[in-house]
Every structure is written in C-alpha cells, then in structure tokens.
mmCIF file of C-alpha atoms and ligand atoms in Angstrom:
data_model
loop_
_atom_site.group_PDB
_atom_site.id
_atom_site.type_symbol
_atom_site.label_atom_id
_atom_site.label_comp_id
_atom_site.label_asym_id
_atom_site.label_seq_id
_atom_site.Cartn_x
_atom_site.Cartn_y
_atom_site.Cartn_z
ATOM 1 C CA UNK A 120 108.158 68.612 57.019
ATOM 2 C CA UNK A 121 104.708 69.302 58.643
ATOM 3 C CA UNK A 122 101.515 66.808 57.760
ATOM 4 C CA UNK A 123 98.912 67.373 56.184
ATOM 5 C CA UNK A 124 95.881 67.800 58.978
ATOM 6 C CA UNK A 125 93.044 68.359 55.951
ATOM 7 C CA UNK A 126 93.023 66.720 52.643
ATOM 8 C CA UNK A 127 89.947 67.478 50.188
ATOM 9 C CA UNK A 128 89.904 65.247 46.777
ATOM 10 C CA UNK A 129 87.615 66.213 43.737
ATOM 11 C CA UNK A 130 84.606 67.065 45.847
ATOM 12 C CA UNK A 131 81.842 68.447 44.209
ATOM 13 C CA UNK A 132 78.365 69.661 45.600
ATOM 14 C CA UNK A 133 75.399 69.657 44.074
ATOM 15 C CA UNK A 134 72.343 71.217 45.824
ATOM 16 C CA UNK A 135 69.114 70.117 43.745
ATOM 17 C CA UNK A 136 67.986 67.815 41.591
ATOM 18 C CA UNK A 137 67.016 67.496 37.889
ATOM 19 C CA UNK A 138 66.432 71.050 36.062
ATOM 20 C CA UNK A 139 66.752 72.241 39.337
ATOM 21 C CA UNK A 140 70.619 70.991 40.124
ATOM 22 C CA UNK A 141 73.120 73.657 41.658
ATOM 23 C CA UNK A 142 76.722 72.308 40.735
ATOM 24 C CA UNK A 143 77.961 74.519 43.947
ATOM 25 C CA UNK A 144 81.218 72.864 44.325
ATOM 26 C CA UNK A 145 82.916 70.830 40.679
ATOM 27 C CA UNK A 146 86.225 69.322 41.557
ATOM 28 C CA UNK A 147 87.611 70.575 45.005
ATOM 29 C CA UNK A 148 91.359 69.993 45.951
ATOM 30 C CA UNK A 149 92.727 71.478 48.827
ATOM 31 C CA UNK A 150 95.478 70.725 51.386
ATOM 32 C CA UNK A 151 96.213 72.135 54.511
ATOM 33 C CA UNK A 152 98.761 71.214 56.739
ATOM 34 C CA UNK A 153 98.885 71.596 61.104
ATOM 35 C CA UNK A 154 99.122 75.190 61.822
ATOM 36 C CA UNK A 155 98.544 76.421 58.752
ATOM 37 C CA UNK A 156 96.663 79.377 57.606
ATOM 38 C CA UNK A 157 94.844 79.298 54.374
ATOM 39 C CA UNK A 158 92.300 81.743 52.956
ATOM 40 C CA UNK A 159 88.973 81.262 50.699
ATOM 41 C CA UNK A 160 88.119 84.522 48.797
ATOM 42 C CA UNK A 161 85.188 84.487 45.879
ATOM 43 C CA UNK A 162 82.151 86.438 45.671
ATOM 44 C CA UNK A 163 79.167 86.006 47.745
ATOM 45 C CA UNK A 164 77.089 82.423 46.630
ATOM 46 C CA UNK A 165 80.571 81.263 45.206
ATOM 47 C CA UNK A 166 80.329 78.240 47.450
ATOM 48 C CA UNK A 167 82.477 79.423 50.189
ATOM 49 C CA UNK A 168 80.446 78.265 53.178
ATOM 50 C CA UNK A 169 79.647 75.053 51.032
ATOM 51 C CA UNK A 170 82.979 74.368 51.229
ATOM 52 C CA UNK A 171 83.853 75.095 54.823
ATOM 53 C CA UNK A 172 80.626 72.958 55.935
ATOM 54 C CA UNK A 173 82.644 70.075 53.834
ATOM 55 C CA UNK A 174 85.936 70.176 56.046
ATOM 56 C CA UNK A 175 84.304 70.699 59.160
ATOM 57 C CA UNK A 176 81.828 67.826 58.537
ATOM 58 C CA UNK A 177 78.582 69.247 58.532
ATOM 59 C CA UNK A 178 77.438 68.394 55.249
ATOM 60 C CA UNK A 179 78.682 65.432 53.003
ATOM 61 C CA UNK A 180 79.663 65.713 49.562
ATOM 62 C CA UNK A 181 78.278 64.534 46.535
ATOM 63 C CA UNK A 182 81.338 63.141 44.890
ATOM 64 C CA UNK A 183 85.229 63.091 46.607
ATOM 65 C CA UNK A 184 86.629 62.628 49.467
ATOM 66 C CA UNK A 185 87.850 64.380 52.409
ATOM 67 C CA UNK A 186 90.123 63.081 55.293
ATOM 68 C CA UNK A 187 90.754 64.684 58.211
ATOM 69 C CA UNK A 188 93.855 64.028 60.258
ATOM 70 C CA UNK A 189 94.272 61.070 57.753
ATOM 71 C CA UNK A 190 90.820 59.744 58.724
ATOM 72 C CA UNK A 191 88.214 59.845 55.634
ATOM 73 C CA UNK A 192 85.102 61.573 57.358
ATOM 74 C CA UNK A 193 82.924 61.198 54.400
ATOM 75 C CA UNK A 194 82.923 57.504 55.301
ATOM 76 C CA UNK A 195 82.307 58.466 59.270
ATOM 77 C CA UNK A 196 79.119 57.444 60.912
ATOM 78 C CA UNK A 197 76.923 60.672 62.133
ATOM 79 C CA UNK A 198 77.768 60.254 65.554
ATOM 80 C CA UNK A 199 81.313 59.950 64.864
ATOM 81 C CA UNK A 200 81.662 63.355 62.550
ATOM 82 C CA UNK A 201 79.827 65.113 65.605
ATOM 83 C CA UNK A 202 82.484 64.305 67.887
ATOM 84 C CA UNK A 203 85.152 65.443 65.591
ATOM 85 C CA UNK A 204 83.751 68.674 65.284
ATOM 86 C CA UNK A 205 82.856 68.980 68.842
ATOM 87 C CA UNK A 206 86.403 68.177 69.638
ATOM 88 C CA UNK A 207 88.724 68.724 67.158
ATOM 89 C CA UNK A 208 86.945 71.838 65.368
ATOM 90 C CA UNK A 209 86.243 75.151 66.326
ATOM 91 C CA UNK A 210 83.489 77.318 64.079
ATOM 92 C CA UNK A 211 83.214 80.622 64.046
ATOM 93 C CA UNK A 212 79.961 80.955 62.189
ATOM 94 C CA UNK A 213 78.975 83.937 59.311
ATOM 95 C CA UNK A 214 75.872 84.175 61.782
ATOM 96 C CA UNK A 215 77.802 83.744 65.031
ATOM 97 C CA UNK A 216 75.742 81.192 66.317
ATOM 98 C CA UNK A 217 75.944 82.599 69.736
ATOM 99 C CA UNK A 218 73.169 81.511 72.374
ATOM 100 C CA UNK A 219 70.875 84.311 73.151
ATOM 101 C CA UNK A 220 69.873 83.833 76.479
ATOM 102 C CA UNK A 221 73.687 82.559 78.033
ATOM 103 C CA UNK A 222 76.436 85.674 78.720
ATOM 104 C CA UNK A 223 79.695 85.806 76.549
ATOM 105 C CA UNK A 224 81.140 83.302 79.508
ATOM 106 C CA UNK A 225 78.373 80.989 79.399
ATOM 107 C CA UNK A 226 78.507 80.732 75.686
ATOM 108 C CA UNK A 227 81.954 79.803 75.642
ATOM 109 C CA UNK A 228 81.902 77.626 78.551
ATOM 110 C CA UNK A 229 78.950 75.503 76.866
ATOM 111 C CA UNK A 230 81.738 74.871 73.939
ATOM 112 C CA UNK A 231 83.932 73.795 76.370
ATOM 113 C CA UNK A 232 81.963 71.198 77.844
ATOM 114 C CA UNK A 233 80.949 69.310 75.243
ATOM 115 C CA UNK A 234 84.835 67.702 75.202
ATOM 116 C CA UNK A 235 84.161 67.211 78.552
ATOM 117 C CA UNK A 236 86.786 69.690 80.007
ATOM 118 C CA UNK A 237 86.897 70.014 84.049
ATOM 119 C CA UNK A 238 85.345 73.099 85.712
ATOM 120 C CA UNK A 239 88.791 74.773 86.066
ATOM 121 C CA UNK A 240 90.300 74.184 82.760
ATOM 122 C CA UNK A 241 87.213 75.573 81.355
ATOM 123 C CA UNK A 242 87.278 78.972 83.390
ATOM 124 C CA UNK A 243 91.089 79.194 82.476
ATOM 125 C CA UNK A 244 90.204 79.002 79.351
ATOM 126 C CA UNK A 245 87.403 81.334 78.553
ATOM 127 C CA UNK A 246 89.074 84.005 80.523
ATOM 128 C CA UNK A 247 92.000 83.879 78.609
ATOM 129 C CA UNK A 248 90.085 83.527 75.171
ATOM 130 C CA UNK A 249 88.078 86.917 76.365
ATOM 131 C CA UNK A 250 90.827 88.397 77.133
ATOM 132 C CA UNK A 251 92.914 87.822 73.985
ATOM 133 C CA UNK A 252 89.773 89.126 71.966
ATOM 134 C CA UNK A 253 89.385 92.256 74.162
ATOM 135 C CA UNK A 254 86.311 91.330 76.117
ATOM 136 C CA UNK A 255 86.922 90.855 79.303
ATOM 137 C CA UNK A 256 85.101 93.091 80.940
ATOM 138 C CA UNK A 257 82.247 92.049 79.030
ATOM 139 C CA UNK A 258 82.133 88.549 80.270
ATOM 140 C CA UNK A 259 78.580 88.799 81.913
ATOM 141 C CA UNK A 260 76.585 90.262 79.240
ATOM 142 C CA UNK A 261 74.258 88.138 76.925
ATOM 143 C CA UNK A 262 74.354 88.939 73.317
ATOM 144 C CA UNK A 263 71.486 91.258 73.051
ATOM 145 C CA UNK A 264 73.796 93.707 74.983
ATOM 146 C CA UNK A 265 76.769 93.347 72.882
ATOM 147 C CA UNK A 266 77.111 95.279 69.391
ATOM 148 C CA UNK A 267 77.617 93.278 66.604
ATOM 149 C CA UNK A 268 81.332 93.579 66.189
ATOM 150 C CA UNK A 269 81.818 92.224 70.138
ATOM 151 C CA UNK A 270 79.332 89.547 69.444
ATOM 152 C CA UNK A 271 81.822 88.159 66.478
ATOM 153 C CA UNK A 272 84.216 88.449 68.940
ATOM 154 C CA UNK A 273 82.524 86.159 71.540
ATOM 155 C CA UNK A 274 82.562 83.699 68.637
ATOM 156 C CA UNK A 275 86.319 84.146 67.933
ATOM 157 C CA UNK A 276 86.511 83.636 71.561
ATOM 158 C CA UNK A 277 84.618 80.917 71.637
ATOM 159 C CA UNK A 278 86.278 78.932 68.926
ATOM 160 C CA UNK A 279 89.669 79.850 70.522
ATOM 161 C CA UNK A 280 89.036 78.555 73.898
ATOM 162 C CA UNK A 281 88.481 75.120 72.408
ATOM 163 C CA UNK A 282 92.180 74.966 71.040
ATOM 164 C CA UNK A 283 91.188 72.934 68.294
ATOM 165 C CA UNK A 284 93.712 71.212 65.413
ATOM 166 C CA UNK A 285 91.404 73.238 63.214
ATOM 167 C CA UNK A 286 89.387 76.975 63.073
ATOM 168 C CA UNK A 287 87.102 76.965 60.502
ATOM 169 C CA UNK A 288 86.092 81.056 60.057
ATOM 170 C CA UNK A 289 83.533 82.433 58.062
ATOM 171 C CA UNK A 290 84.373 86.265 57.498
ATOM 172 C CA UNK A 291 85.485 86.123 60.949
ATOM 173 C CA UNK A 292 86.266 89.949 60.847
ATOM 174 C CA UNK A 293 83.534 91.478 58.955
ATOM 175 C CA UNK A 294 81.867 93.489 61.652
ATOM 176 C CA UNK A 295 85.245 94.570 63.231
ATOM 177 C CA UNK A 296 86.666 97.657 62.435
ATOM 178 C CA UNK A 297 89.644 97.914 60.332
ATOM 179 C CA UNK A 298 92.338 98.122 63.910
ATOM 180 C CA UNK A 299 90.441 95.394 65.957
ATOM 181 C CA UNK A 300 90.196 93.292 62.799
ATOM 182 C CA UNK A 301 94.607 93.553 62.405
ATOM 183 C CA UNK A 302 94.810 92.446 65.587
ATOM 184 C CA UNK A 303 92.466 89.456 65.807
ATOM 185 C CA UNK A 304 94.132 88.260 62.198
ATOM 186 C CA UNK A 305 97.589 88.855 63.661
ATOM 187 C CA UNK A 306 96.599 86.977 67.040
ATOM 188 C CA UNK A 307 95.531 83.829 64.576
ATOM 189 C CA UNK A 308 98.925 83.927 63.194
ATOM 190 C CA UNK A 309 100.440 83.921 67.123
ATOM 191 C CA UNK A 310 98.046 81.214 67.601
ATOM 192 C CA UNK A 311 98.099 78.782 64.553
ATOM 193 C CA UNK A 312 102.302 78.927 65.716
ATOM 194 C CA UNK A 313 101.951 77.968 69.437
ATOM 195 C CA UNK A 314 99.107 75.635 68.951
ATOM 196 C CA UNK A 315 99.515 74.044 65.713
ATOM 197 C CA UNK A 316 96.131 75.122 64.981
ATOM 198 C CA UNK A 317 95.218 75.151 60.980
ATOM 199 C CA UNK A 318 93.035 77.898 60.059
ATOM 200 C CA UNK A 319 90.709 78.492 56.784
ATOM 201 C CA UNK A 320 89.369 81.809 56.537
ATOM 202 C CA UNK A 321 87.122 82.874 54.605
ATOM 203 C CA UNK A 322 86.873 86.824 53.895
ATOM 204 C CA UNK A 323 86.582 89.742 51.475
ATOM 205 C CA UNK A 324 89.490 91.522 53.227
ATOM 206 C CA UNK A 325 92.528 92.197 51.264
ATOM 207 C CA UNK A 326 94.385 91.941 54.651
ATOM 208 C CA UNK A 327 93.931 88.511 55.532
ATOM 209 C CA UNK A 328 95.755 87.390 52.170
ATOM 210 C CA UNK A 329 98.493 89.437 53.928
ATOM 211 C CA UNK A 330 98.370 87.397 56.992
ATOM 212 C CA UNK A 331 98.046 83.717 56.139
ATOM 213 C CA UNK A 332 100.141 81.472 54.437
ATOM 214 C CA UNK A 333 98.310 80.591 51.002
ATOM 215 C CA UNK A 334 95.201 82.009 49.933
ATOM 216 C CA UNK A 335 92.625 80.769 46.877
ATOM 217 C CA UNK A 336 90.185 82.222 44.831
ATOM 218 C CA UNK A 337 86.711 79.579 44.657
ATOM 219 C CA UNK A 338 85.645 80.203 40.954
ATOM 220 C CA UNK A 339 83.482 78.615 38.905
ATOM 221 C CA UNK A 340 83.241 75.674 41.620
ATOM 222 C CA UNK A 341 86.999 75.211 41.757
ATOM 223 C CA UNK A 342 89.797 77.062 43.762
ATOM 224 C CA UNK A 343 92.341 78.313 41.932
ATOM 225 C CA UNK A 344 95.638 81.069 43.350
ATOM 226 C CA UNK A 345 94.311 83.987 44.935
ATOM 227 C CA UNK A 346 94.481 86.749 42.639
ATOM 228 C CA UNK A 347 96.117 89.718 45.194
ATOM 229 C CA UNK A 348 95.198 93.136 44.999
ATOM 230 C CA UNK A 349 97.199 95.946 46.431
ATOM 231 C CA UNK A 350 95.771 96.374 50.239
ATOM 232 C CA UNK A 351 95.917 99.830 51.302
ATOM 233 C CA UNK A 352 95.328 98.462 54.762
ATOM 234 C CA UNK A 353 99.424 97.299 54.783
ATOM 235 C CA UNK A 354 100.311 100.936 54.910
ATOM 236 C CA UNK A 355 98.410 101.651 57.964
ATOM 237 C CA UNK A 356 100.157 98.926 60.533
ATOM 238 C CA UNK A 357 98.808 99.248 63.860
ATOM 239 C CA UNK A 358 101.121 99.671 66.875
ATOM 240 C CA UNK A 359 101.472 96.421 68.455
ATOM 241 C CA UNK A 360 99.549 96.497 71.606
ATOM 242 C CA UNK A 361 96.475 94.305 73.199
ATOM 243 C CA UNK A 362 92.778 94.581 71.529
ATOM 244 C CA UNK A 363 91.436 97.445 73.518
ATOM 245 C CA UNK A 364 87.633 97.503 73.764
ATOM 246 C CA UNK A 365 86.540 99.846 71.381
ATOM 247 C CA UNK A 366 82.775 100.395 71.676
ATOM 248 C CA UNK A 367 82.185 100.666 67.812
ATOM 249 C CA UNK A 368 83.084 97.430 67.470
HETATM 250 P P1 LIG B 492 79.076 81.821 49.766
HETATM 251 O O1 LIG B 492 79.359 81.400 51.177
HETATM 252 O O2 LIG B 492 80.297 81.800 48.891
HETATM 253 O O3 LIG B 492 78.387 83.148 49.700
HETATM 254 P P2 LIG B 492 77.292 79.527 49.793
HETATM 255 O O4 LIG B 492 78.216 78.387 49.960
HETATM 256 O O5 LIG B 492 76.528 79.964 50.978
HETATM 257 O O6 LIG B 492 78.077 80.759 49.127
HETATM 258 O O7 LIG B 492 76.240 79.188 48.653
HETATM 259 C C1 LIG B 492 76.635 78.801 47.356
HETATM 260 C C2 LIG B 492 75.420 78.437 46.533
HETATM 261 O O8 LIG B 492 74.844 77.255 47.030
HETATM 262 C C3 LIG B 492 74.332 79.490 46.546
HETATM 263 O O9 LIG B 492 73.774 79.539 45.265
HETATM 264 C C4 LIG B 492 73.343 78.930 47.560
HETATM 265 O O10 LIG B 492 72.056 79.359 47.287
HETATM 266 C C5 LIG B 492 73.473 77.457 47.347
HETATM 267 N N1 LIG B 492 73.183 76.676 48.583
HETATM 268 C C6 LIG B 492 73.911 76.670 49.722
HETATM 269 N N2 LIG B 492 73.397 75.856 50.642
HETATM 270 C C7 LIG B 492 72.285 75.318 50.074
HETATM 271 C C8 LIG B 492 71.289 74.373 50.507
HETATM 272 N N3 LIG B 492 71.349 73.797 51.723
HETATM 273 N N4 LIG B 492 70.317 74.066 49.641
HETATM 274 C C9 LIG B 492 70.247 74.613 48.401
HETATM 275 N N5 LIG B 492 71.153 75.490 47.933
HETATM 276 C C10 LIG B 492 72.150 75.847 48.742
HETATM 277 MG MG1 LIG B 493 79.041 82.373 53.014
#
C-alpha cells in the first residue's frame, strides 16, 4: 500500500559510561510510512528528543539500526547524514532554533537555501509557509520582537517551507494557545496528505493523539500503544477558518 519512509530496529541509547551509563533508549522499533503522522508521548527525560535526534540523524545509536527511505543512515558518512537532513528533513526544534539577528523571512529563507532552491522558489515558499501559520504580516520582525508562541510558529514555518519527506516536531504546539494549536495540528494533517510528508510529533497534548494516525507511549526505553485519555479539547472544535494572528500567541 504506502512504503515505509522510516524504519528504526532495536536501537538503544546509552548516554555515559561505566556507573555512570544512562540506558535512554533499550530496544526501539518504529515504522512510519510516507505521509504518515505518528505521535511520541512519555514524560519529560523519557527519551523523546533522544529518539527524534535518532531518525533525523543527528546523533547515532548505540546498538540498531535505522534506515531512512530504505537507506541505513547509521552506516552514512557525516557529510552524507547532513545532507539528508538539510534536504529531506525539516526540524522544528523544542528550543526553536530560530536565528536571532535574521527576521521570520530571513530565517526561513536561510532553510531554504541550503537545498539550493532559486531566489523565486524560495520567496514563494516562505510566503506561503507564513501565511499558512498566520504570520504574514510579521514577516520582517526578528525574533526578539515576536512572543514566544509566534516564534514556534516561525519554526513550523520554517520546517514547512522546506516540504520535506519528513517533519520531525518537538512539542511543536506548546506555546500556542489551545485554537491556534487545532489549527496548526489540523494544517499537518492537510499537509502530510498533499505532500506525502511523514510527521512524528512529539507532545503532551491529548489533541494531537486525536489528529495523527498512530500514537506511542516511550516507557521504560521502549514505545509501546499510546494509552488515550479522554481530551476535553474534542468538544470544543474550532470553526474552520485560517490561523488569525492572535497576539497571545
Ligand atoms: P525527553 O525529550 O523525553 O524529555 P530527552 O531525550 O531529552 O528526554 O532525555 C532523556 C534522558 O537522556 C535524560 O535523562 C537526559 O538527561 C539524558 N540525555 C539526553 N541527551 C544527553 C546527552 N547528550 N548526554 C547525556 N545525557 C543525555
Ligand atoms: Mg524533549
């Protein structure tokens, strides 16, 4: 039916040596196929980040394997990973990862260009990433001027613009409110459909488990079926409209 775009095969993690030895990660297995939208729940220092840093190649693991798009990447050459993530990956980062000193343009625009994309594929595509996230008329402001919630945005944005095969998103809503955050998840749904983009997010929100297509629990170092707990956010569906900028968030 579809393939699989991310295979992960008893990876573990240790951090440490010795006494010292974190067994982060013990015997990781995890498929997701194009377009698909999987979610990572567990409590904070679960691994969760660990684990995303795996699939998007910026850490190796101690033991397993992983392949991406049927290409083992734990056997890739450093120079090799980079361009898979510059290319094929877009990160939406816990921390944002935003550059301070370039405006919510500039920042995505510097994604943009490290796949080499021409000047006016790039501006078509940042406008259209800042507008799907609401932003817009916030194109020309540096971080510093942006509240926290629009800064996660520029990141969503950012990760967007770069129509990647995969999104890897690290509590990509947290700092949104409840409203904003519906309609980001729902446009990942939209998105993952028309552009055969997988996504893994990772989030504490009951609502996302609503949204995506299988979600886990990371436990003891190992996922296992999200456990789902009645979301009181399902009885408050917002009308469907476009993200309006909302200066709370
Ligand atoms: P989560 O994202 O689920 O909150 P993390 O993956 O960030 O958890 O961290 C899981 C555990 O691994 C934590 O105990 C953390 O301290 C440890 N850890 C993560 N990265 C490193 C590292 N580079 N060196 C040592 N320990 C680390
Ligand atoms: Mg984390």
């Amino acid at each position: 039916m579809s393939n699989p775009l991310i295979q992960v095969q008893g990876v573990e993690r240790t951090f440490g040596s010795g006494e010292m030895a974190v067994r982060v990660l013990r015997g990781i297995d995890l498929t997701v196929e194009e377009g698909q939208l999987v979610a990572l729940y567990g409590p904070s220092g679960s691994g969760k980040t660990t684990l995303l840093n795996m699939i998007g190649a910026l850490d190796r693991p101690t033991a397993g394997t992983l392949w991406f798009d049927g290409k083992d990447i734990t056997r890739m050459s450093d120079g090799r990973r980079a361009k898979l993530r510059r290319t094929q990956i877009g990160f939406i980062f816990q921390s944002y990862a935003l550059i301070p000193t370039y405006t919510a343009y500039e920042n995505i625009d510097l994604a943009l260009r490290l796949p080499r994309l021409g000047g006016r594929e790039r501006r078509k595509r940042a406008i259209a990433a800042l507008e799907a996230v609401g932003l817009n008329a916030w194109a020309s402001h540096v971080p510093d001027e942006l509240s926290g919630g629009q800064r996660q945005r520029v990141a969503i944005a950012r990760a967007l613009a770069l129509r990647p095969k995969l999104i890897l998103a690290d509590e990509p809503t947290s700092a949104l409110d409840t409203r904003t955050a519906r309609r980001v998840l729902a446009f990942f749904r939209g998105f993952a459909a028309a552009q055969k983009t997988a996504f893994v997010i990772v989030s504490h929100d009951p609502m996302v488990a609503e949204l995506v297509d299988t979600a886990y629990d990371l436990h003891d170092g190992k996922l296992i079926p999200h456990v789902h707990i009645e979301s009181v956010a399902a009885a408050h569906e917002p009308p469907a409209q476009p993200m309006q900028e909302e200066g709370v968030s």
